[in-house]
PDB file of C-alpha atoms in Angstrom:
ATOM      1  CA  MET X 199     -60.731  43.268  22.343  1.00  0.00           C
ATOM      2  CA  ILE X 200     -61.744  40.604  20.172  1.00  0.00           C
ATOM      3  CA  ALA X 201     -64.450  37.873  22.327  1.00  0.00           C
ATOM      4  CA  GLY X 202     -63.233  34.587  23.534  1.00  0.00           C
ATOM      5  CA  SER X 203     -59.311  36.106  22.681  1.00  0.00           C
ATOM      6  CA  LYS X 204     -56.887  36.621  25.230  1.00  0.00           C
ATOM      7  CA  ILE X 205     -52.849  36.958  24.666  1.00  0.00           C
ATOM      8  CA  ALA X 206     -51.241  34.787  24.852  1.00  0.00           C
ATOM      9  CA  VAL X 207     -47.718  33.410  23.540  1.00  0.00           C
ATOM     10  CA  PRO X 208     -48.689  30.089  20.989  1.00  0.00           C
ATOM     11  CA  GLN X 209     -45.993  27.127  21.668  1.00  0.00           C
ATOM     12  CA  ARG X 210     -43.061  28.028  19.144  1.00  0.00           C
ATOM     13  CA  THR X 211     -41.984  25.704  16.413  1.00  0.00           C
ATOM     14  CA  GLY X 212     -38.386  25.017  15.086  1.00  0.00           C
ATOM     15  CA  PRO X 213     -37.479  26.790  11.557  1.00  0.00           C
ATOM     16  CA  LEU X 214     -37.861  26.288   8.354  1.00  0.00           C
ATOM     17  CA  ALA X 215     -37.983  26.768   4.319  1.00  0.00           C
ATOM     18  CA  CYS X 216     -40.295  25.705   1.652  1.00  0.00           C
ATOM     19  CA  GLU X 217     -38.752  23.546  -1.363  1.00  0.00           C
ATOM     20  CA  GLY X 218     -38.620  24.707  -5.161  1.00  0.00           C
ATOM     21  CA  THR X 219     -41.086  27.369  -4.680  1.00  0.00           C
ATOM     22  CA  PRO X 220     -39.763  30.351  -6.676  1.00  0.00           C
ATOM     23  CA  ILE X 221     -41.807  32.205  -3.838  1.00  0.00           C
ATOM     24  CA  MET X 222     -38.737  34.496  -3.860  1.00  0.00           C
ATOM     25  CA  LEU X 223     -40.425  35.629  -6.862  1.00  0.00           C
ATOM     26  CA  LEU X 224     -43.722  36.373  -5.782  1.00  0.00           C
ATOM     27  CA  ARG X 225     -42.422  39.864  -4.056  1.00  0.00           C
ATOM     28  CA  GLY X 226     -43.100  41.938  -6.568  1.00  0.00           C
ATOM     29  CA  ALA X 227     -45.064  40.513  -8.880  1.00  0.00           C
ATOM     30  CA  LEU X 228     -48.454  39.484  -5.702  1.00  0.00           C
ATOM     31  CA  PRO X 229     -49.860  42.738  -3.730  1.00  0.00           C
ATOM     32  CA  ALA X 230     -49.049  42.045  -0.429  1.00  0.00           C
ATOM     33  CA  ALA X 231     -51.905  40.632   1.014  1.00  0.00           C
ATOM     34  CA  LEU X 232     -52.141  37.712  -1.367  1.00  0.00           C
ATOM     35  CA  PHE X 233     -48.508  37.721  -1.245  1.00  0.00           C
ATOM     36  CA  VAL X 234     -48.700  36.275   2.893  1.00  0.00           C
ATOM     37  CA  VAL X 235     -51.691  33.761   1.884  1.00  0.00           C
ATOM     38  CA  THR X 236     -49.748  32.390  -0.778  1.00  0.00           C
ATOM     39  CA  ALA X 237     -46.297  32.320   2.136  1.00  0.00           C
ATOM     40  CA  LEU X 238     -48.579  30.771   4.249  1.00  0.00           C
ATOM     41  CA  ALA X 239     -49.590  28.422   1.827  1.00  0.00           C
ATOM     42  CA  LEU X 240     -45.929  27.180   0.346  1.00  0.00           C
ATOM     43  CA  SER X 241     -44.897  27.111   4.077  1.00  0.00           C
ATOM     44  CA  ALA X 242     -45.972  23.421   4.079  1.00  0.00           C
ATOM     45  CA  CYS X 243     -44.052  22.194   1.979  1.00  0.00           C
ATOM     46  CA  ALA X 244     -40.741  22.456   4.697  1.00  0.00           C
ATOM     47  CA  THR X 245     -36.934  21.844   3.563  1.00  0.00           C
ATOM     48  CA  THR X 246     -33.756  23.287   3.211  1.00  0.00           C
ATOM     49  CA  ALA X 247     -32.838  21.710   0.326  1.00  0.00           C
ATOM     50  CA  MET X 248     -30.443  24.300  -1.460  1.00  0.00           C
ATOM     51  CA  SER X 249     -28.738  23.801  -4.961  1.00  0.00           C
ATOM     52  CA  GLU X 250     -25.598  25.194  -5.947  1.00  0.00           C
ATOM     53  CA  SER X 251     -27.295  27.924  -8.958  1.00  0.00           C
ATOM     54  CA  GLU X 252     -29.749  28.199  -6.170  1.00  0.00           C
ATOM     55  CA  CYS X 253     -26.963  29.683  -2.964  1.00  0.00           C
ATOM     56  CA  LEU X 254     -24.994  32.058  -5.868  1.00  0.00           C
ATOM     57  CA  ALA X 255     -28.394  33.421  -7.400  1.00  0.00           C
ATOM     58  CA  ALA X 256     -30.666  34.048  -4.177  1.00  0.00           C
ATOM     59  CA  ASP X 257     -31.173  37.844  -3.178  1.00  0.00           C
ATOM     60  CA  TRP X 258     -30.692  37.231   0.898  1.00  0.00           C
ATOM     61  CA  VAL X 259     -33.280  39.903   0.712  1.00  0.00           C
ATOM     62  CA  THR X 260     -36.086  38.518  -0.540  1.00  0.00           C
ATOM     63  CA  VAL X 261     -35.407  35.986   1.085  1.00  0.00           C
ATOM     64  CA  GLY X 262     -34.738  37.161   3.785  1.00  0.00           C
ATOM     65  CA  PHE X 263     -38.530  38.714   3.066  1.00  0.00           C
ATOM     66  CA  ALA X 264     -39.906  34.832   2.308  1.00  0.00           C
ATOM     67  CA  ASP X 265     -39.633  33.557   5.309  1.00  0.00           C
ATOM     68  CA  GLY X 266     -40.538  36.722   7.158  1.00  0.00           C
ATOM     69  CA  VAL X 267     -44.025  36.902   5.107  1.00  0.00           C
ATOM     70  CA  ALA X 268     -44.346  33.232   5.906  1.00  0.00           C
ATOM     71  CA  GLY X 269     -43.914  33.851  10.285  1.00  0.00           C
ATOM     72  CA  ARG X 270     -40.445  31.822  10.010  1.00  0.00           C
ATOM     73  CA  SER X 271     -38.067  32.796  11.911  1.00  0.00           C
ATOM     74  CA  LEU X 272     -34.412  34.121  12.293  1.00  0.00           C
ATOM     75  CA  ALA X 273     -33.522  31.163  13.061  1.00  0.00           C
ATOM     76  CA  GLY X 274     -33.923  29.454   9.547  1.00  0.00           C
ATOM     77  CA  ILE X 275     -30.287  31.260   8.647  1.00  0.00           C
ATOM     78  CA  ASP X 276     -28.979  28.495  10.354  1.00  0.00           C
ATOM     79  CA  ALA X 277     -30.389  25.910   7.385  1.00  0.00           C
ATOM     80  CA  TYR X 278     -29.560  28.057   4.363  1.00  0.00           C
ATOM     81  CA  ARG X 279     -26.320  27.603   6.201  1.00  0.00           C
ATOM     82  CA  GLN X 280     -25.296  24.461   6.632  1.00  0.00           C
ATOM     83  CA  ALA X 281     -27.456  23.640   2.829  1.00  0.00           C
ATOM     84  CA  CYS X 282     -25.169  25.952   0.903  1.00  0.00           C
ATOM     85  CA  ALA X 283     -21.299  24.570   2.991  1.00  0.00           C
ATOM     86  CA  GLY X 284     -21.365  22.079   0.756  1.00  0.00           C
ATOM     87  CA  HIS X 285     -21.174  24.686  -2.735  1.00  0.00           C
ATOM     88  CA  GLY X 286     -19.015  26.708  -0.829  1.00  0.00           C
ATOM     89  CA  VAL X 287     -21.538  30.025   0.006  1.00  0.00           C
ATOM     90  CA  SER X 288     -22.352  31.489   2.811  1.00  0.00           C
ATOM     91  CA  PRO X 289     -25.581  33.177   3.555  1.00  0.00           C
ATOM     92  CA  ASP X 290     -25.460  36.938   3.381  1.00  0.00           C
ATOM     93  CA  LEU X 291     -26.730  37.452   7.269  1.00  0.00           C
ATOM     94  CA  GLY X 292     -26.995  41.026   7.230  1.00  0.00           C
ATOM     95  CA  ALA X 293     -29.597  40.497   3.632  1.00  0.00           C
ATOM     96  CA  TYR X 294     -31.950  38.640   5.088  1.00  0.00           C
ATOM     97  CA  ARG X 295     -31.842  39.703   8.758  1.00  0.00           C
ATOM     98  CA  ALA X 296     -32.663  42.843   6.454  1.00  0.00           C
ATOM     99  CA  GLY X 297     -35.017  40.555   4.590  1.00  0.00           C
ATOM    100  CA  HIS X 298     -36.974  39.119   7.054  1.00  0.00           C
ATOM    101  CA  ALA X 299     -37.781  42.417   9.161  1.00  0.00           C
ATOM    102  CA  ASP X 300     -39.661  43.361   6.324  1.00  0.00           C
ATOM    103  CA  GLY X 301     -41.305  40.319   5.874  1.00  0.00           C
ATOM    104  CA  VAL X 302     -42.400  39.996   9.216  1.00  0.00           C
ATOM    105  CA  THR X 303     -43.724  43.323   9.614  1.00  0.00           C
ATOM    106  CA  THR X 304     -45.865  42.053   6.203  1.00  0.00           C
ATOM    107  CA  TYR X 305     -47.157  39.385   8.352  1.00  0.00           C
ATOM    108  CA  CYS X 306     -47.459  40.467  12.293  1.00  0.00           C
ATOM    109  CA  ARG X 307     -50.816  42.356  11.214  1.00  0.00           C
ATOM    110  CA  PRO X 308     -54.007  41.205  13.180  1.00  0.00           C
ATOM    111  CA  GLN X 309     -55.674  40.449  10.077  1.00  0.00           C
ATOM    112  CA  THR X 310     -52.665  37.325   9.061  1.00  0.00           C
ATOM    113  CA  GLY X 311     -52.698  36.428  13.154  1.00  0.00           C
ATOM    114  CA  PHE X 312     -56.017  34.983  12.925  1.00  0.00           C
ATOM    115  CA  GLN X 313     -55.602  33.451   9.308  1.00  0.00           C
ATOM    116  CA  VAL X 314     -53.021  31.861  10.965  1.00  0.00           C
ATOM    117  CA  GLY X 315     -54.801  30.889  13.972  1.00  0.00           C
ATOM    118  CA  ARG X 316     -57.685  30.228  11.771  1.00  0.00           C
ATOM    119  CA  ASN X 317     -55.492  27.226   9.912  1.00  0.00           C
ATOM    120  CA  GLY X 318     -54.451  25.305  12.890  1.00  0.00           C
ATOM    121  CA  THR X 319     -50.446  27.045  12.071  1.00  0.00           C
ATOM    122  CA  ALA X 320     -48.027  26.965  14.286  1.00  0.00           C
ATOM    123  CA  TYR X 321     -46.942  31.254  15.701  1.00  0.00           C
ATOM    124  CA  GLN X 322     -42.768  30.937  15.874  1.00  0.00           C
ATOM    125  CA  GLY X 323     -42.373  34.172  18.412  1.00  0.00           C
ATOM    126  CA  VAL X 324     -41.428  35.832  15.214  1.00  0.00           C
ATOM    127  CA  CYS X 325     -43.297  39.594  15.893  1.00  0.00           C
ATOM    128  CA  PRO X 326     -41.291  42.451  17.622  1.00  0.00           C
ATOM    129  CA  VAL X 327     -43.044  43.995  20.682  1.00  0.00           C
ATOM    130  CA  GLU X 328     -45.162  46.366  19.776  1.00  0.00           C
ATOM    131  CA  LEU X 329     -47.150  44.133  17.235  1.00  0.00           C
ATOM    132  CA  GLU X 330     -47.223  41.020  18.459  1.00  0.00           C
ATOM    133  CA  PRO X 331     -49.963  41.754  20.970  1.00  0.00           C
ATOM    134  CA  GLY X 332     -52.193  43.138  17.484  1.00  0.00           C
ATOM    135  CA  PHE X 333     -51.253  39.920  16.049  1.00  0.00           C
ATOM    136  CA  LEU X 334     -52.481  37.380  19.084  1.00  0.00           C
ATOM    137  CA  GLU X 335     -54.910  38.621  20.218  1.00  0.00           C
ATOM    138  CA  SER X 336     -56.189  38.073  16.428  1.00  0.00           C
ATOM    139  CA  TYR X 337     -54.170  34.508  16.397  1.00  0.00           C
ATOM    140  CA  ASN X 338     -55.713  33.556  19.236  1.00  0.00           C
ATOM    141  CA  ALA X 339     -59.730  34.600  17.683  1.00  0.00           C
ATOM    142  CA  GLY X 340     -58.479  32.333  14.570  1.00  0.00           C
ATOM    143  CA  ARG X 341     -57.182  29.228  17.131  1.00  0.00           C
ATOM    144  CA  ARG X 342     -60.779  29.791  18.723  1.00  0.00           C
ATOM    145  CA  LEU X 343     -62.834  28.858  15.722  1.00  0.00           C
ATOM    146  CA  ASN X 344     -60.258  26.633  14.662  1.00  0.00           C
ATOM    147  CA  GLU X 345     -61.380  24.438  17.964  1.00  0.00           C
ATOM    148  CA  LEU X 346     -64.283  24.957  17.799  1.00  0.00           C
ATOM    149  CA  GLU X 347     -65.273  24.054  14.280  1.00  0.00           C
ATOM    150  CA  ARG X 348     -62.609  20.985  14.632  1.00  0.00           C
ATOM    151  CA  ALA X 349     -64.962  19.506  18.267  1.00  0.00           C
ATOM    152  CA  VAL X 350     -68.384  19.806  15.367  1.00  0.00           C
ATOM    153  CA  GLY X 351     -66.575  18.182  13.037  1.00  0.00           C
ATOM    154  CA  ASP X 352     -65.085  15.501  15.135  1.00  0.00           C
ATOM    155  CA  THR X 353     -68.245  14.995  16.811  1.00  0.00           C
ATOM    156  CA  ASN X 354     -70.036  14.168  13.628  1.00  0.00           C
ATOM    157  CA  ARG X 355     -67.582  12.372  12.680  1.00  0.00           C
ATOM    158  CA  ARG X 356     -67.066   9.850  15.483  1.00  0.00           C
ATOM    159  CA  ILE X 357     -71.002  10.003  15.125  1.00  0.00           C
ATOM    160  CA  ALA X 358     -71.136   8.630  11.902  1.00  0.00           C
ATOM    161  CA  SER X 359     -68.436   6.046  12.325  1.00  0.00           C
ATOM    162  CA  LEU X 360     -70.450   4.435  15.420  1.00  0.00           C
ATOM    163  CA  ASN X 361     -73.344   3.845  13.166  1.00  0.00           C
ATOM    164  CA  ALA X 362     -70.573   2.567  10.378  1.00  0.00           C
ATOM    165  CA  GLU X 363     -69.480  -0.080  13.294  1.00  0.00           C
ATOM    166  CA  GLU X 364     -73.100  -0.781  14.099  1.00  0.00           C
ATOM    167  CA  VAL X 365     -73.756  -1.297  10.123  1.00  0.00           C
ATOM    168  CA  ARG X 366     -70.894  -3.444   9.787  1.00  0.00           C
ATOM    169  CA  ILE X 367     -71.270  -5.681  13.244  1.00  0.00           C
ATOM    170  CA  ARG X 368     -75.073  -6.269  13.512  1.00  0.00           C
ATOM    171  CA  GLU X 369     -73.789  -7.721   9.752  1.00  0.00           C
ATOM    172  CA  GLU X 370     -71.190  -9.625  10.331  1.00  0.00           C
ATOM    173  CA  ARG X 371     -72.877 -10.901  13.127  1.00  0.00           C
ATOM    174  CA  GLU X 372     -75.717 -12.626  10.632  1.00  0.00           C
ATOM    175  CA  ARG X 373     -72.529 -14.676   8.645  1.00  0.00           C
ATOM    176  CA  LEU X 374     -71.834 -16.060  12.266  1.00  0.00           C
ATOM    177  CA  GLN X 375     -75.100 -16.883  13.590  1.00  0.00           C
ATOM    178  CA  ALA X 376     -75.116 -18.293  10.481  1.00  0.00           C
ATOM    179  CA  LEU X 377     -71.757 -20.767  10.278  1.00  0.00           C
ATOM    180  CA  ILE X 378     -72.908 -20.888  14.183  1.00  0.00           C
ATOM    181  CA  LEU X 379     -75.937 -23.195  12.903  1.00  0.00           C
ATOM    182  CA  SER X 380     -74.700 -24.531   9.557  1.00  0.00           C
ATOM    183  CA  SER X 381     -74.437 -28.728  10.161  1.00  0.00           C
ATOM    184  CA  GLU X 382     -70.593 -28.248   8.439  1.00  0.00           C
ATOM    185  CA  THR X 383     -69.111 -26.369  11.635  1.00  0.00           C
ATOM    186  CA  THR X 384     -66.946 -28.224  13.675  1.00  0.00           C
ATOM    187  CA  GLU X 385     -67.384 -27.165  16.817  1.00  0.00           C
ATOM    188  CA  GLN X 386     -64.160 -25.637  17.762  1.00  0.00           C
ATOM    189  CA  ASP X 387     -65.790 -23.061  14.868  1.00  0.00           C
ATOM    190  CA  ARG X 388     -68.159 -23.074  16.377  1.00  0.00           C
ATOM    191  CA  GLY X 389     -67.604 -22.485  20.006  1.00  0.00           C
ATOM    192  CA  ARG X 390     -64.993 -19.837  18.581  1.00  0.00           C
ATOM    193  CA  HIS X 391     -68.338 -17.961  16.995  1.00  0.00           C
ATOM    194  CA  MET X 392     -70.403 -17.935  19.642  1.00  0.00           C
ATOM    195  CA  ALA X 393     -67.197 -16.148  21.969  1.00  0.00           C
ATOM    196  CA  ARG X 394     -67.547 -13.634  18.833  1.00  0.00           C
ATOM    197  CA  VAL X 395     -71.759 -13.225  18.983  1.00  0.00           C
ATOM    198  CA  GLU X 396     -71.061 -12.070  23.013  1.00  0.00           C
ATOM    199  CA  ARG X 397     -68.309  -9.870  22.393  1.00  0.00           C
ATOM    200  CA  ILE X 398     -70.568  -8.655  18.665  1.00  0.00           C
ATOM    201  CA  ASP X 399     -73.637  -8.068  20.743  1.00  0.00           C
ATOM    202  CA  GLU X 400     -71.721  -6.242  23.979  1.00  0.00           C
ATOM    203  CA  ARG X 401     -70.736  -3.948  21.506  1.00  0.00           C
ATOM    204  CA  ILE X 402     -73.858  -3.095  20.180  1.00  0.00           C
ATOM    205  CA  GLY X 403     -75.391  -2.486  23.884  1.00  0.00           C
ATOM    206  CA  GLN X 404     -72.110  -0.158  24.486  1.00  0.00           C
ATOM    207  CA  ILE X 405     -72.570   2.084  20.753  1.00  0.00           C
ATOM    208  CA  PRO X 406     -75.953   3.343  21.735  1.00  0.00           C
ATOM    209  CA  VAL X 407     -74.748   4.538  24.732  1.00  0.00           C
ATOM    210  CA  GLU X 408     -71.375   6.394  22.931  1.00  0.00           C
ATOM    211  CA  ARG X 409     -73.547   7.802  20.378  1.00  0.00           C
ATOM    212  CA  ALA X 410     -77.129   9.275  22.884  1.00  0.00           C
ATOM    213  CA  GLN X 411     -73.018  10.591  24.190  1.00  0.00           C
ATOM    214  CA  LEU X 412     -72.202  12.712  21.545  1.00  0.00           C
ATOM    215  CA  GLU X 413     -74.983  13.059  20.390  1.00  0.00           C
ATOM    216  CA  ALA X 414     -76.650  15.645  23.476  1.00  0.00           C
ATOM    217  CA  GLN X 415     -73.153  17.578  23.162  1.00  0.00           C
ATOM    218  CA  SER X 416     -73.665  18.155  19.376  1.00  0.00           C
ATOM    219  CA  PRO X 417     -76.109  20.602  19.887  1.00  0.00           C
ATOM    220  CA  GLY X 418     -74.200  22.265  22.125  1.00  0.00           C
ATOM    221  CA  ILE X 419     -71.232  22.679  20.906  1.00  0.00           C
ATOM    222  CA  GLU X 420     -72.489  23.627  17.431  1.00  0.00           C
ATOM    223  CA  LEU X 421     -74.593  27.294  19.090  1.00  0.00           C
ATOM    224  CA  GLU X 422     -70.908  27.940  20.623  1.00  0.00           C
ATOM    225  CA  LEU X 423     -69.230  28.013  16.900  1.00  0.00           C
ATOM    226  CA  ARG X 424     -72.362  29.114  15.638  1.00  0.00           C
ATOM    227  CA  GLU X 425     -72.542  32.806  17.996  1.00  0.00           C
ATOM    228  CA  TYR X 426     -68.894  33.036  17.862  1.00  0.00           C
ATOM    229  CA  ARG X 427     -68.459  32.902  14.061  1.00  0.00           C
ATOM    230  CA  GLU X 428     -71.278  36.085  14.642  1.00  0.00           C
ATOM    231  CA  THR X 429     -68.861  38.111  17.269  1.00  0.00           C
ATOM    232  CA  LEU X 430     -66.116  37.754  14.981  1.00  0.00           C
ATOM    233  CA  ALA X 431     -68.435  38.243  11.649  1.00  0.00           C
ATOM    234  CA  SER X 432     -69.687  41.279  14.116  1.00  0.00           C
ATOM    235  CA  GLN X 433     -66.855  42.632  14.213  1.00  0.00           C
ATOM    236  CA  GLY X 434     -65.191  42.142  10.600  1.00  0.00           C
ATOM    237  CA  LEU X 435     -63.809  39.542  10.714  1.00  0.00           C
ATOM    238  CA  LEU X 436     -65.152  36.959   9.028  1.00  0.00           C
TER     239      LEU X 436
END
């Protein structure tokens, strides 16, 4: 059992297919591990558009394999059916399923599960029952690492945002003070500027409190991330 992880089936998402990507041509050209990484990366460009020539020339075993190795569900064949129906072409369901099953076997490895989880990619529930426990254990470990890395990044970004906001509103306050003191400013505008300065002063008082809270949380989150990385490294996952 990977430290900090538990077997849990994440939320599943709908089928995806990839536009303009000759991934089906890469199956024999790349090692299996590199093909999985390539398929996962290309899955972000998903669409279901297929031209008539693509529908006619498609090797449905390879199309199914490409979807399976990218972790997409069997329901993807429905999108191909719709895309090719306008061209009078029907996908070979049996061939697609055979290729998909082969691709899923490649996808449902623990090392792939870890990478999918770390990337923050949703799992579509494609793994067979005999492979899913090992996949999900690593997936959840990668997902936990993703959550911790995002927590550290979000905290740092929020602190930086507060610092930038403080600089910006202090500069605005100086400009408003000059306008308030100017003899050219109308009483109506002077009153408006003074009201804005009051709001700025209130915000200037809030920012240090918010920043202190984040800075107090930051070491604990960073320590948890560092320790979790060390645990994963000791298990050969990093």
